[in-house]
Amino acid sequence: MGRTVTGVDSSDEGPPGDPHGWLPPDEPVSLLDPDGSYHEDPEHPLDLDDEQLRELYRLMVVTRKVDREAINLQRQGQLGVYASCLGQEAAQVASAYALGADDWIFPSYRELGAALVRQVDAAGLLHLYRGTWLSDHDPYAHNFALMSIPIGTQALHATGFAMGAKLDGASIVTLTYYGDGGTSEGDPHEAMTFAGVNDAPVVFFVQNNQYAISVPLDRQTAAPTLAHKAIGYGMPGLRCDGNDVLGTYAVTRRAVERARRGEGPAFIEAMTYRMEAHTTSDDPTRYRTKEEREEAAKTDPIARMKNFLTARDLYDDELEREIDEQAQELATYVRDGIYDADHGDPMELFEHVYVEPEGHFEDQAAQLRAELDSAGEGS
Amino acid sequence: MGRTVTGVDSSDEGPPGDPHGWLPPDEPVSLLDPDGSYHEDPEHPLDLDDEQLRELYRLMVVTRKVDREAINLQRQGQLGVYASCLGQEAAQVASAYALGADDWIFPSYRELGAALVRQVDAAGLLHLYRGTWLSDHDPYAHNFALMSIPIGTQALHATGFAMGAKLDGASIVTLTYYGDGGTSEGDPHEAMTFAGVNDAPVVFFVQNNQYAISVPLDRQTAAPTLAHKAIGYGMPGLRCDGNDVLGTYAVTRRAVERARRGEGPAFIEAMTYRMEAHTTSDDPTRYRTKEEREEAAKTDPIARMKNFLTARDLYDDELEREIDEQAQELATYVRDGIYDADHGDPMELFEHVYVEPEGHFEDQAAQLRAELDSAGEGS
Amino acid sequence: MAVTLAQAINQALKDAMSDDERVLMFGEDVGRLGGVFRVTDGLQEMFGEGRCYDTPLAESGIVGTAIGLAMYGYRPIAEMQFDGFTYPAFEQIVSHLAKMPNRSRGTVKLPVTIRIPYGGGIGAVEHHSESPESYWVHTQGLKVLTPGTPEDGYSMMRAAISSDDPVVFLEPKRRYWMKSDVELPVETEPATQAVVRREGTDASLFCYGPMVRTALEAADAAADEGWYLEVVDLRSLAPLDTPAILASVQRTGRAIVVHEASRTLGMGAEVAARIQEGAFYHLEAPVLRATGFDTPYPPAKLEEYWLPDVDRILDCLERSLSY
Amino acid sequence: MAVTLAQAINQALKDAMSDDERVLMFGEDVGRLGGVFRVTDGLQEMFGEGRCYDTPLAESGIVGTAIGLAMYGYRPIAEMQFDGFTYPAFEQIVSHLAKMPNRSRGTVKLPVTIRIPYGGGIGAVEHHSESPESYWVHTQGLKVLTPGTPEDGYSMMRAAISSDDPVVFLEPKRRYWMKSDVELPVETEPATQAVVRREGTDASLFCYGPMVRTALEAADAAADEGWYLEVVDLRSLAPLDTPAILASVQRTGRAIVVHEASRTLGMGAEVAARIQEGAFYHLEAPVLRATGFDTPYPPAKLEEYWLPDVDRILDCLERSLSY
Ligand SMILES: Cc1ncc(C[n+]2csc(CCOP(=O)(O)OP(=O)(O)O)c2C)c(N)n1
Ligand SMILES: Cc1ncc(C[n+]2csc(CCOP(=O)(O)OP(=O)(O)O)c2C)c(N)n1
Ligand SMILES: [Mg+2]
Ligand SMILES: [Mg+2]
C-alpha cells in the first residue's frame, strides 16, 4: 500500500545524482480502497474540508451524467463522435481540483471532467464533437486551453506556457493531460526535456487507462511503469490510483505546489481504466473481453467515494437528490444547447484564418457567397 | 572506480519491476585511467588478446591521422566542411570493434573512427563533405549505413533493422551512434520505445561529448545522466568512460552480446569530449575556454592506451613506425582520392531519384543536357 | 461480385502478403482491431503478429522503423491512421524515405508503402479530413498514388507494394464503402498512368481519389444540359501523367481541375501550369480550379460548403465556356 | 552605411526586443554563439538569457513551446537552424501554429515568427540548402514572408514580429552577406505586397528571396540584348499579391517565374495558375518556370547545375519570345 513518494517533498533537497529518491514507488499512492475505506498516509495528509470532499463527489457524478448524455446525443445523431471519460472521473476531477484558480489546464480530447471543474460550458465543449465549430469556449475565461486532438502535442504548449509564467514571475502552474499511448510520441518527450532544463512549473498528468484505442499498454512501453520515464528528465515520477479521487488529489496537489515553489516539473501516472469504447465509433469487443471490463468496473471511482462519504456521515438521501438534480440540470442544459443547434454560418470559415486579414480571400468568399445564394434560390 | 553495471548480465533475470538493477552506476565504467594504468573489473573481463589490443590502438591512431588530414583538406578548400572526431577515437573504435562482422552500424556524421573499423573507404566517406555526391560507399558491403545528418533520425533505422533481423531469426545486432544533443529529439525517444516493446537487438550508443555545437549538456537534460533515460524504456542504461578504449569495448561488448542472446536493447552513454570545433565552420572560442579544452586534452584516449601497451610490453618503436606508416599511407590515399576529385556528371542527378523511373524527368534532363552543351560551346 | 474499396485494398494486402513473405503491415490499431476502417481486417489472424502488428503510438517511429526494415530486406506497408496524423512522420518521409535511395546512388532501395486514408466528407472532427497530397508531391523521390475505384484500389495497391520505390498511397476514405462489381484479383492500367473515365468533347475534368465519382456526377449533370465533359482520373500524382493530360486538353480545349485540397498550391496549380505550358494554343479558356478553399478544413457541419461538389464544378464549366 | 542582410535582420531583432519586452528569441545555438550565421549575435548579451536562449536540440519542442509562450502573452521568435531541419516541427506548425487561431474562433492569437534560413548556393552538405516554401504556403493560416534585400530584411522582419498572425520568415541564406547602402531603421513597402524592382516591357520575371538578385542580373543581361524585363519581387508568398502579379503581366504579356525550389508544385505552379486564370487574354506565351529540377537537392559540387541562374532564365525568355 502506497510506498511514500520521495523526491516530491520540498525538504528533499537531494541532488538528482541520487536517483533512488526520484524513482516511482512500487505501488501507486492510494488513500481510498475500492470499497471506500480510507488509509491515513502521513506523506499525503488531506487538506480538504467536508464541503470539498462533497464537492469532489458532486463533480464526479455530474461528469458521469453529462458524459452519458453526450453518448446519447451521439447515438441520436446529434454528435458526430464522442470520446467518453467513463471510469476516469476521479483522475480528471481530482487533478483539476488540485490546481489554483490561476493555473492552466492543457487537455487532450477526453477531459470533460477537468473541464467541468473549470466550469467550462459543457455544451460549448461538445460543439467540437458536433462539428458546429472546431472549439467553442474562450480558453482565457477558464484557463482551460482548447482540446487537442493530435496526440501529445499539447504537452509542449503547457510547457511553453509554464516557461512564460516563470519568466514573467507569475505564480502560475500548468497541468497537461495525455494518455498512456501519448507517452510514445516525440512531443511529450521534448516537452519533458524542455520542462526539465527550464525548471518549468508544469505537471505532466498521464491517465493510464490501459489502452490507446485497441492497443494495450504493453505495446507502448517496456518500462516497469510509465512513471519511470520521469527520471530521464530529472523530475520525479509519481503514481497514484487514478480511481481514488483522494489519492489522486493528494499526489497532484503536492506536485503542483512543488512546481509553484519553483522546484520544477513533475510527472504523474494515474492508474485508471477506460470503461467505455475509445470513442463512439469504436468497437472494443474486438480487442478486450467482457470479463476484463467487468473486473475493471469493480474499481469504480464514484462508488468508493460514496462509501467513504457515507462512512463519514457526509452523505445522505438529500445530498443524493440535490446532486442528481444538479447533474440532470446540466445534462438538460447540454442537451438543449446541442440538440439541433444551428450549423453556423458558412461564411465564418473565412473569418478567423488570420487576425490581420489581407483581403486575399475575397474572391473565394465571394464564390461561396454566390454558391449559397444560388442554392438558396434553388431550394 | 566503476561500480558494477547490473542489469546487463544474462544471469540477472530480475523483472524490470525491480528498477534498481536497471539504473546507471554513479561512475562510468573505466578500466584505464588517464595515465594508462589498468584496473581489473570482474564484471568486465577483457576478452582481447595482445593483437587485438594493438589493433585497437592502431585503429585510433589511424583515425586521428585521417581526421587531421580531412581538416587539412577542408582548410585547403577540398572539402566544404568537416566534422572532426578528435578526442572521440576510443569511443568510436571500441564500440565498433565490439560488434560482430554481420552486425550493422547506423552512424551520424562524425563516425570516421567507426567507419575505419569497418574498413569503409575513407576517401569515399569524405565525398559527402566534399560534395561530390551525397554519400559514396555501399552500406551492404560494410554493414555500415549511410551517414545521417538530421539529428537522431538514424536511431529509428537501426531499430527497424534490428526488428527485421529478429523477425528473420538472424543473429544480427545493430548499433547506432548519436550525440548528447541528439537525445533531446523525438526520434531517439520513439526508437527506444519501439526497441523496448519489440525486444529488438539494438544498442543505442551516445557519445556524450558535452556539446551540441555550442550548447552544453545542461541545456539538453536535467536528468542525473543521459543513461538514466534508459529505464523509461525498460532497458539498461550503461555508462562508460568513452576515452577509455578498453572500458568502452567491455561495456559495449556485453550490451551487444546480451542483445544477440535475445535479451533486448541497451543504451550506453560514453563520456567523452569534442576536442575540435563542432565542424570546420564553427568557432568554439565563442562558447568555451581554452582552459576547458586543455583540461580535456589530459584525458586523451590515445595517450593512455599507449601507456597501457607500453607497460604491458606491447609497444615499441617498431610498432610505432609501422602504425605511423599505415596511418600516413591511408591519409595519403584519402588525400589522393579527394584532392581535385572530379565533380561528377551533373546528368547523374536524374539517375537515382527512382529505382523504377517513369520517364517524367526526360524534359528536365534534356534541359540540363542542353544547358551543359551550350555552356560547353560557350567556354 | 460487389466489392467495396476498403475490401479491395484489404484483399490486395492479403494477396501481396501471401505471395511474398517479405511484405509486412504495421501501424496503430492495424492488428487485433483490423484498423479503424477495417482495411487490415484479418491480416494478423492470417499472417501472425510478426507480419501484421500494432506499433506504439508514434508516427515517426512507424516510418523510421519501416525504413530500417526495408534496408534489411522487408517490404513494409505502414499505415498512418489519418491524413492529419502523418505530420509527426514528416521528417522521416521527406529527409529519408524520399531521399535515401538517391543519397545512396541507388545502392539502398526502400520499397516502402505508406498507406494514408485521406480527404473529407465523412463528418469527422478536426485533423481527420485533410488532403495533404501537395506535401508529398512536392517532395522529390516519392511516388504518390491514389485510387478512385475499388478496381484501382486492388490493382494500384498491388503495384505500390511491388514497386521498389517508396510510395505514398492515398486512400479516399469517404469512398471506402463505394462498391464495384468485380472479381478479384484484377489488374487495371499501369499505376502511374492517368485514365480517361469518360470521354467528352467540350471540356476536360481532371480529378483523382475522392473526386473521381464527383467529377463523373458532374459530367452526368452537364450532359443533361448538352455539354460533354471528358473525365480524366489522374491516379498517379507523382509522377504526373502529363502526356495524357495534354492529350485530353488538345481534344477539348478547356480544363477544370477538381480536388478537395485547398486551392493554393493544390494539384490544380501544377496541372494548370503544365497545361498552359504544354498546350498553350489549344486552350480556349484558362484552366479553372474547383477545389477546397484557402482556409483550414472546416468543422463537420460546414464541410459541405467547403468541399467541391457538382455545383462548383458546373460553375467552373460555365465560367470556362464564357471565354 | 553598408549593411548586410544578416546585419539588417540582426538589427531588426534588437530593435524589436528593445521596443517590446514581450519579444523573445530562441532556438539552437542562438545564445552564446549568436546563431550559426550570427544573425542573433549580441542578443543574449543585450537582453539576457531569459529573453534570448538556447533550447534543447528539438525542433518540435521549439515550435510547441513557442505556441505556449505566445498563448501566455509573449511574442516569440523561434529559429530553425536550417531549412532541412524544420521538418521535425512540421506537426506543430501545420496542426497548431497555423490552425489554432482559427480553431479558437479568434480568441487565441499566436504572434509567433519562425525564422528559417533557406535555399542553396553555399556549398553546404545535404539538408542545408532546401527551399521548403511550398510546404508552408500550402498550409492555410500561415503568412510566409521572404526578403530579397537588406532593407526588406529589416523592415519585413519588424513587420513579421509585429504581426498578430503566425509568420514563417524565410531568410535567403546565400544573400546574408549581400550589402545595401542604407540607414537603419528603414521602412519599406508593406510586407505583404509585391514590389516592382525594375520596370520592363517585354516580359515579367517573378522572383523572391535568393533569386531577386539573380533575376535582376538576368534583366541586365537581357537589356544588353535589347529585351526589357520587369522584375517583380513577390516578398510575401502567403498571401500572394495577385493583383500586382496580374498588373505586371498585363503590361508585359509574358511571364517567367524563378525559384530554387523544385518545379513541381513550387511557387511557379501557383503563380502560373493565377496568371492564366486572371490575365488569360493578356498572355502572349505560356508562363514559364526557371527553377530547380524535380530531384532532391544535389551535392555541393553539382548545385551550380541544378540551381536556376541567369542562363536558365534567359532560356525561358527565349522560349517565351518564340511564341
Ligand atoms: C498524432 C496522432 N496520431 C494518431 C491519432 C489517432 N488517435 C486518436 S486517440 C488515439 C489513442 C490515444 O490513446 P491514449 O494516448 O492512451 O489516450 P486515450 O484515448 O486512451 O485517452 C489515437 C491513436 C491522433 N489523434 N494523433
Ligand atoms: C534535426 C536537426 N536539427 C538541427 C541540426 C543541426 N545540427 C547539426 S549537428 C548539431 C549538434 C549535434 O549535437 P550532438 O547530438 O551532441 O552531436 P555532436 O555534434 O556533438 O557529435 C546540430 C544542432 C541537424 N543536423 N538536424
Ligand atoms: Mg489510453
Ligand atoms: Mg555532442
mmCIF file of N, CA and C and ligand atoms in Angstrom, chain B residues 88 109-110 178-182 207-213 215 274 278, ligand 4:
data_model
loop_
_atom_site.group_PDB
_atom_site.id
_atom_site.type_symbol
_atom_site.label_atom_id
_atom_site.label_comp_id
_atom_site.label_asym_id
_atom_site.label_seq_id
_atom_site.Cartn_x
_atom_site.Cartn_y
_atom_site.Cartn_z
ATOM 1 N N GLN B 88 37.407 11.592 -29.742
ATOM 2 C CA GLN B 88 36.362 10.574 -29.626
ATOM 3 C C GLN B 88 36.780 9.250 -30.270
ATOM 4 N N TYR B 109 27.136 11.713 -38.441
ATOM 5 C CA TYR B 109 28.024 12.323 -39.442
ATOM 6 C C TYR B 109 29.467 12.417 -38.934
ATOM 7 N N ARG B 110 29.704 11.899 -37.713
ATOM 8 C CA ARG B 110 31.002 12.153 -37.071
ATOM 9 C C ARG B 110 31.782 10.863 -36.869
ATOM 10 N N TYR B 178 24.595 8.412 -31.790
ATOM 11 C CA TYR B 178 24.176 9.809 -31.853
ATOM 12 C C TYR B 178 24.786 10.551 -30.683
ATOM 13 N N GLY B 179 24.511 11.840 -30.603
ATOM 14 C CA GLY B 179 25.197 12.663 -29.619
ATOM 15 C C GLY B 179 24.339 13.030 -28.424
ATOM 16 N N ASP B 180 24.965 13.693 -27.462
ATOM 17 C CA ASP B 180 24.238 14.168 -26.286
ATOM 18 C C ASP B 180 23.073 15.058 -26.726
ATOM 19 N N GLY B 181 23.314 15.942 -27.671
ATOM 20 C CA GLY B 181 22.232 16.787 -28.169
ATOM 21 C C GLY B 181 21.124 15.964 -28.786
ATOM 22 N N GLY B 182 21.524 14.938 -29.484
ATOM 23 C CA GLY B 182 20.544 14.097 -30.159
ATOM 24 C C GLY B 182 19.526 13.470 -29.230
ATOM 25 N N GLN B 207 27.555 9.181 -27.783
ATOM 26 C CA GLN B 207 28.818 9.824 -27.449
ATOM 27 C C GLN B 207 28.494 11.157 -26.793
ATOM 28 N N ASN B 208 28.601 11.190 -25.496
ATOM 29 C CA ASN B 208 28.361 12.439 -24.784
ATOM 30 C C ASN B 208 29.653 13.242 -24.814
ATOM 31 N N ASN B 209 29.771 14.076 -25.839
ATOM 32 C CA ASN B 209 30.985 14.890 -25.971
ATOM 33 C C ASN B 209 30.782 16.285 -25.400
ATOM 34 N N GLN B 210 29.745 16.416 -24.593
ATOM 35 C CA GLN B 210 29.494 17.614 -23.763
ATOM 36 C C GLN B 210 28.855 18.783 -24.505
ATOM 37 N N TYR B 211 28.867 18.730 -25.827
ATOM 38 C CA TYR B 211 28.324 19.859 -26.580
ATOM 39 C C TYR B 211 27.472 19.407 -27.757
ATOM 40 N N ALA B 212 26.463 20.203 -28.035
ATOM 41 C CA ALA B 212 25.744 20.132 -29.302
ATOM 42 C C ALA B 212 26.027 21.483 -29.965
ATOM 43 N N ILE B 213 26.947 21.477 -30.893
ATOM 44 C CA ILE B 213 27.544 22.721 -31.389
ATOM 45 C C ILE B 213 27.976 23.532 -30.165
ATOM 46 N N VAL B 215 25.970 24.317 -27.521
ATOM 47 C CA VAL B 215 25.069 24.167 -26.379
ATOM 48 C C VAL B 215 25.567 23.065 -25.451
ATOM 49 N N ARG B 274 34.520 16.625 -27.190
ATOM 50 C CA ARG B 274 34.784 17.008 -28.576
ATOM 51 C C ARG B 274 35.945 17.988 -28.554
ATOM 52 N N HIS B 278 32.931 22.143 -33.564
ATOM 53 C CA HIS B 278 31.821 21.270 -33.975
ATOM 54 C C HIS B 278 32.054 20.780 -35.401
HETATM 55 MG MG MG E 4 27.599 16.373 -28.669
#
